[in-house]
XYZ file of C-alpha atoms in Angstrom:
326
model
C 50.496 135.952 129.119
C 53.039 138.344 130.136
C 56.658 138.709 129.097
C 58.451 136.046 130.993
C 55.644 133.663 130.629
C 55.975 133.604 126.947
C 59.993 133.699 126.743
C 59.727 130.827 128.993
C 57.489 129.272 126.418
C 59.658 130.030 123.575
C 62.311 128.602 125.974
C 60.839 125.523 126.909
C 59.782 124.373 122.890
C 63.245 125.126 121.710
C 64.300 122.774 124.115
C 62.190 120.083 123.095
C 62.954 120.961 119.733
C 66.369 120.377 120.088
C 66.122 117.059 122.644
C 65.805 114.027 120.683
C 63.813 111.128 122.633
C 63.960 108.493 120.261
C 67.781 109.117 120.688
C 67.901 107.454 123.796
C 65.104 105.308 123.695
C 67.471 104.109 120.967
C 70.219 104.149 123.446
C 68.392 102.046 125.262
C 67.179 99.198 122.751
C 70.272 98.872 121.453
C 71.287 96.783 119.154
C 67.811 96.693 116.782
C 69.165 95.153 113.872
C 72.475 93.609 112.679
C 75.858 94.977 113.498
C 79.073 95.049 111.001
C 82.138 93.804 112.521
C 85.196 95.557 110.211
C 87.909 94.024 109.875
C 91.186 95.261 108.333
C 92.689 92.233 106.636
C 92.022 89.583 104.336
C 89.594 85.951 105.111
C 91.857 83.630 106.596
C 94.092 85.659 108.595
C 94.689 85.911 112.172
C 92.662 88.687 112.843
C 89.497 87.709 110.578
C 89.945 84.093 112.216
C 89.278 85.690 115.937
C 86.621 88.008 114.725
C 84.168 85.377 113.494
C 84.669 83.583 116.653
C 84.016 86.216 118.808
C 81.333 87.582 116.392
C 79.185 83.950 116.729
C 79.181 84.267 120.314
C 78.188 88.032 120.899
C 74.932 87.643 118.741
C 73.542 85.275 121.256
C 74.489 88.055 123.735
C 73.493 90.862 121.670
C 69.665 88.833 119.850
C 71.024 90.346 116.261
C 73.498 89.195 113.709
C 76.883 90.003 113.981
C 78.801 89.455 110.322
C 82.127 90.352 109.235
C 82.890 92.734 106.599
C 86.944 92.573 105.631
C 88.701 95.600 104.310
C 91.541 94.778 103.920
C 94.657 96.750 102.523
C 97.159 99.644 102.914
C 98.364 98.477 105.889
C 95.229 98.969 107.590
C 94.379 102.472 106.441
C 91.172 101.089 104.264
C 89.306 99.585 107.915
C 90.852 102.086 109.958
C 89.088 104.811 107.596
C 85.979 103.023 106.677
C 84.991 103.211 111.081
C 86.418 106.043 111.733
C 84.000 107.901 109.267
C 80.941 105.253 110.035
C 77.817 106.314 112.232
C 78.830 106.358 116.121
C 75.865 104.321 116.683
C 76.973 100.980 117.874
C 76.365 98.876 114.177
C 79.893 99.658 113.100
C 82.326 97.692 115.219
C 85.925 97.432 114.700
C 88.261 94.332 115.605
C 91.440 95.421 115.108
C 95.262 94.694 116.024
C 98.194 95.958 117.064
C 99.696 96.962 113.287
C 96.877 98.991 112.971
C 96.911 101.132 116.044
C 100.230 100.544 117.621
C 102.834 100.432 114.938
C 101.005 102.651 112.250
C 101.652 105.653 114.565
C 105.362 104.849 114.281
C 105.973 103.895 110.802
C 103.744 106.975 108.715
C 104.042 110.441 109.045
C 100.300 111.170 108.269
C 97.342 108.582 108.668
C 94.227 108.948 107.219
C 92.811 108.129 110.926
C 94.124 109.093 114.800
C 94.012 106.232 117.345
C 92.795 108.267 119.782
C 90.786 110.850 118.211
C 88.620 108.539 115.818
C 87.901 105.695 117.715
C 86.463 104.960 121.238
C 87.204 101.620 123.097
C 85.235 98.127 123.588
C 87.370 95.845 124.837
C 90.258 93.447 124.226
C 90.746 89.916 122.509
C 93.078 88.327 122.590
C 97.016 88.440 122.726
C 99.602 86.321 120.382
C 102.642 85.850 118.970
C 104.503 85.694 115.093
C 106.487 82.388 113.987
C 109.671 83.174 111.724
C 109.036 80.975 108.444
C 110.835 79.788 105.430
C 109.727 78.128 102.731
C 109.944 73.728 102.803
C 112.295 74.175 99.759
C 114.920 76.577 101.384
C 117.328 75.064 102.065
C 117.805 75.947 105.809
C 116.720 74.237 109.002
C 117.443 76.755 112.051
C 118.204 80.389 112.507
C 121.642 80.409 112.306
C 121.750 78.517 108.564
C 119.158 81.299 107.050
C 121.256 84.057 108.976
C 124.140 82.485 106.761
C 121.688 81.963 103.720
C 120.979 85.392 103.333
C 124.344 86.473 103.815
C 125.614 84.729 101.087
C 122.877 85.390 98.773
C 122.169 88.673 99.265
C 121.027 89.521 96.000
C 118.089 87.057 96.337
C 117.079 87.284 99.877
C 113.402 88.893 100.291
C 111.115 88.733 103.123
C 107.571 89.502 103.313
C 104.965 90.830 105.810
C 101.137 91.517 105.721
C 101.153 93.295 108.485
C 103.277 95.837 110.480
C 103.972 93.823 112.986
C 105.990 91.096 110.710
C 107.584 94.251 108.838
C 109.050 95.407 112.350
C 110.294 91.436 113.547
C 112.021 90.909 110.074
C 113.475 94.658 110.142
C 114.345 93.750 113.787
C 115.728 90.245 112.501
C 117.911 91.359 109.992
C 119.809 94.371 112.127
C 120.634 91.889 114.890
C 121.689 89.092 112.474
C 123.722 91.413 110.441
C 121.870 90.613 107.139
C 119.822 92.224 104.529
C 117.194 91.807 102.523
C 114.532 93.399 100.279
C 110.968 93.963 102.111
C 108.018 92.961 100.207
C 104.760 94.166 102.034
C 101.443 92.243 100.929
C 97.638 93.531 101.265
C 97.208 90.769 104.005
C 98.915 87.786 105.143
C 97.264 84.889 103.221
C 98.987 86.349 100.247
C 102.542 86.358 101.408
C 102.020 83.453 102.547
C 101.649 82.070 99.188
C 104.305 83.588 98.061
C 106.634 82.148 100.480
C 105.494 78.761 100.104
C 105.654 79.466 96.146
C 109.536 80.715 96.657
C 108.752 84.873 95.515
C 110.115 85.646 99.189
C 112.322 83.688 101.516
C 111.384 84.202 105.006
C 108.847 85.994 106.782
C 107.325 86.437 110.506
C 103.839 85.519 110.495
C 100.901 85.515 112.931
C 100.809 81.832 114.649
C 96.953 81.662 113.056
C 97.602 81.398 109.409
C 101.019 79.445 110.036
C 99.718 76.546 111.682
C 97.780 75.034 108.530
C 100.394 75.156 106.427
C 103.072 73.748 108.762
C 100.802 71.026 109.455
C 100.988 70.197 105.520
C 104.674 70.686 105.757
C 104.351 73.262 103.394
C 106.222 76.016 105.277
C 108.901 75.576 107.997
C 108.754 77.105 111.521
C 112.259 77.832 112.708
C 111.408 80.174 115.803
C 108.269 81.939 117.552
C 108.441 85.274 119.257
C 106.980 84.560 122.496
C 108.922 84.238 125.669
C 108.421 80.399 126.615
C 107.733 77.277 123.793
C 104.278 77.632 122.963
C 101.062 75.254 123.081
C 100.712 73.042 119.254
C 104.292 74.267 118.448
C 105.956 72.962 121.014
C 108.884 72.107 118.988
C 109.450 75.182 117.735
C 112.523 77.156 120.128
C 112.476 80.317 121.000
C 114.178 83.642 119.016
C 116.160 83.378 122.219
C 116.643 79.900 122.308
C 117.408 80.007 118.346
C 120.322 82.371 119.235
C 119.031 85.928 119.100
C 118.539 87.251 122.331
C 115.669 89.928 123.303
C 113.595 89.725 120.894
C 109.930 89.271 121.804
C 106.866 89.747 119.584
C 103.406 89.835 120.843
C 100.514 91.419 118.900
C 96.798 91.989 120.339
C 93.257 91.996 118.640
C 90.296 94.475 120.316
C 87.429 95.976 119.590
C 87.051 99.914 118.762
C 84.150 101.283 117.573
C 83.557 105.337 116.223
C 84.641 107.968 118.412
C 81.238 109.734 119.973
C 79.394 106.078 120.295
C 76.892 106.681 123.337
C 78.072 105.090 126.319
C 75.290 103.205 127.011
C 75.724 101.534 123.626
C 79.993 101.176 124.174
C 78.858 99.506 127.958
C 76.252 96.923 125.834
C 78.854 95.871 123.256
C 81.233 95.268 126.136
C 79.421 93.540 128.288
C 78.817 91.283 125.386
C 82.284 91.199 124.481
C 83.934 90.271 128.056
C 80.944 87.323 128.076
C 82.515 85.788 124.962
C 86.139 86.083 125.361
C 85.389 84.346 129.482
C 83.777 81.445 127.666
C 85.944 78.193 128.144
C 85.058 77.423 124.319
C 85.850 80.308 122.927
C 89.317 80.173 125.271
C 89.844 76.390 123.701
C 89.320 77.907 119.812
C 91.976 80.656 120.257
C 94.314 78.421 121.852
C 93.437 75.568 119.166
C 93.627 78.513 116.099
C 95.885 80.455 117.132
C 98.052 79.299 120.341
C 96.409 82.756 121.830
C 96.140 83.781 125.754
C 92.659 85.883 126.122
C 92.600 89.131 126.955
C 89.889 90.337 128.983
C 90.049 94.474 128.998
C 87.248 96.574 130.242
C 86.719 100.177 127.911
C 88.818 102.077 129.984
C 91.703 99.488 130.892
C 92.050 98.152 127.080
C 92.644 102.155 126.289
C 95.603 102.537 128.460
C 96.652 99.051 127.373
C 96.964 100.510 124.128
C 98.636 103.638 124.837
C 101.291 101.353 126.702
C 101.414 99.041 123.776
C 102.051 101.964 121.311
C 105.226 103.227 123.341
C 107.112 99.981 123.268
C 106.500 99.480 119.726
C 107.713 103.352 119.184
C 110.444 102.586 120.800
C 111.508 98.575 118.879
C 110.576 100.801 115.871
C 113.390 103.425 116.464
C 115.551 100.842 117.643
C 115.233 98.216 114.106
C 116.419 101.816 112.469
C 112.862 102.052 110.011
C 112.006 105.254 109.503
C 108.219 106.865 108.871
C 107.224 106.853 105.135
């Protein structure tokens, strides 16, 4: 064997050495066993609501489990972390919303994750709107009597949020109704929920998902939703715009991410699975039913530039409600 022959050799085995062919016979008989859907908020809130929905119907897609793990807390940071470090092999999924990845940007100087550096994307959800709520005690019935309830009792007005998005409207709320009050955030919105209802904070702008229980038990009020039009199982709920404060529309999204480096093969699987579920009539009736929700069908690539577009405008409502980045 002369020279070449054996550095070709040498050549050819570190190549094989280095190859890895279960890796993409892997690839290819993905998924194997169960997948972990994260989710960054507490059980019963909007987000963790849509994500068991959507996770029952990809697992007949998929022929493995699909169960949701919440991790919930610091605005997001605990979920957001927990995938961004997890293997990019397709088990660790992330359904997500816009606090996490479109406001978060905005409101912290430093994350403990990058939007577009840790995460590759799936697909989107859905899209939805936040209901401005008081407690059935208040003493207020419209927008314009808790704009005058808070100014005259300054010292005890106090609003609530469990996630960015309902920091942001009641920021937004309280600069264009010449008001104040103190800002109480929660781990997740269950819990401020119950504190509103209990009386610890006076108003608060909630996802339509965990509002429409309580309401029904005339527990909470609903004085106005953030959408543009009167929206389906609240239809007698105005407007902001209608209430009397003019441009001020709220929508949030929820989408899947999963680890930045995830095989495309695997992303393309999970997608294809995802788009199936959210073009199912049933699963269009729940969201509508839970949440008064409009699906949102988003290939990879069109639910990334979505996001980017979604991250300007709420850079820019950020800036203009006057918060600045902790």
């Amino acid at each position: 064997m002369n020279f070449f022959q054996t550095m070709l050799r040498v050549a050819t085995l570190l190549v094989l050495t280095l190859v890895n062919p279960s890796q993409a016979q892997t690839t290819e008989s993905f998924p194997t066993r169960a997948i972990k859907m994260v989710v960054p908020f507490g059980p019963g809130s909007g987000t963790d609501t849509v994500a068991r929905v959507v996770a029952q119907q990809m697992q007949t897609y998929l022929g493995q489990p699909v169960t949701v793990e919440n991790r919930a807390g610091a605005n997001g940071f605990i979920g957001a972390e927990a995938v961004a470090r997890s293997a990019p092999d397709g088990y660790t999924v992330f359904v997500t919303s816009a606090s996490i990845h479109s406001l978060n940007p905005s409101l912290f100087k430093t994350l403990p994750y990058d939007t577009e550096r840790d995460f590759a994307h799936v697909g989107g959800i859905m899209e939805a709107y936040y209901t401005l709520l008081v407690g059935e005690t208040l003493p207020v019935n419209n927008v314009q009597e808790l704009s005058a309830w808070l100014k005259a009792n300054p010292a005890s007005a106090s609003y609530g949020w469990g996630a960015t998005v309902g920091q942001i409207a009641g920021a937004t709320f309280l600069k264009q109704t010449n008001t104040s009050a103190t800002g109480v955030p929660y781990k997740s919105s269950p819990q401020a929920v119950t504190d509103l209802i209990g009386g610890q904070i006076k108003f608060m702008f909630n996802d339509v998902t965990t509002s429409k229980a309580h309401l029904g038990k005339q527990r909470l009020k609903a004085l106005a939703v953030t959408s543009p039009e009167r929206i389906v199982g609240l239809e007698e709920v105005p407007t902001m715009a209608q209430a009397g404060v003019a441009d001020f529309e709220m929508t949030t999204w929820v989408g899947m991410l999963v680890p930045k480096n995830t095989p495309s093969a695997i992303i393309s699987t999970l997608s294809a699975a995802l788009l199936k579920a959210v073009a199912l009539p049933e699963v269009a009736a729940k969201m509508q039913a839970c949440c008064s929700a409009r699906m949102l069908k988003k290939t990879p690539e069109a639910f990334a530039q979505y996001m980017r577009d979604d991250q300007a405008r709420w850079a820019k409502k950020i800036t203009e409600a006057g918060v600045k980045p902790e």
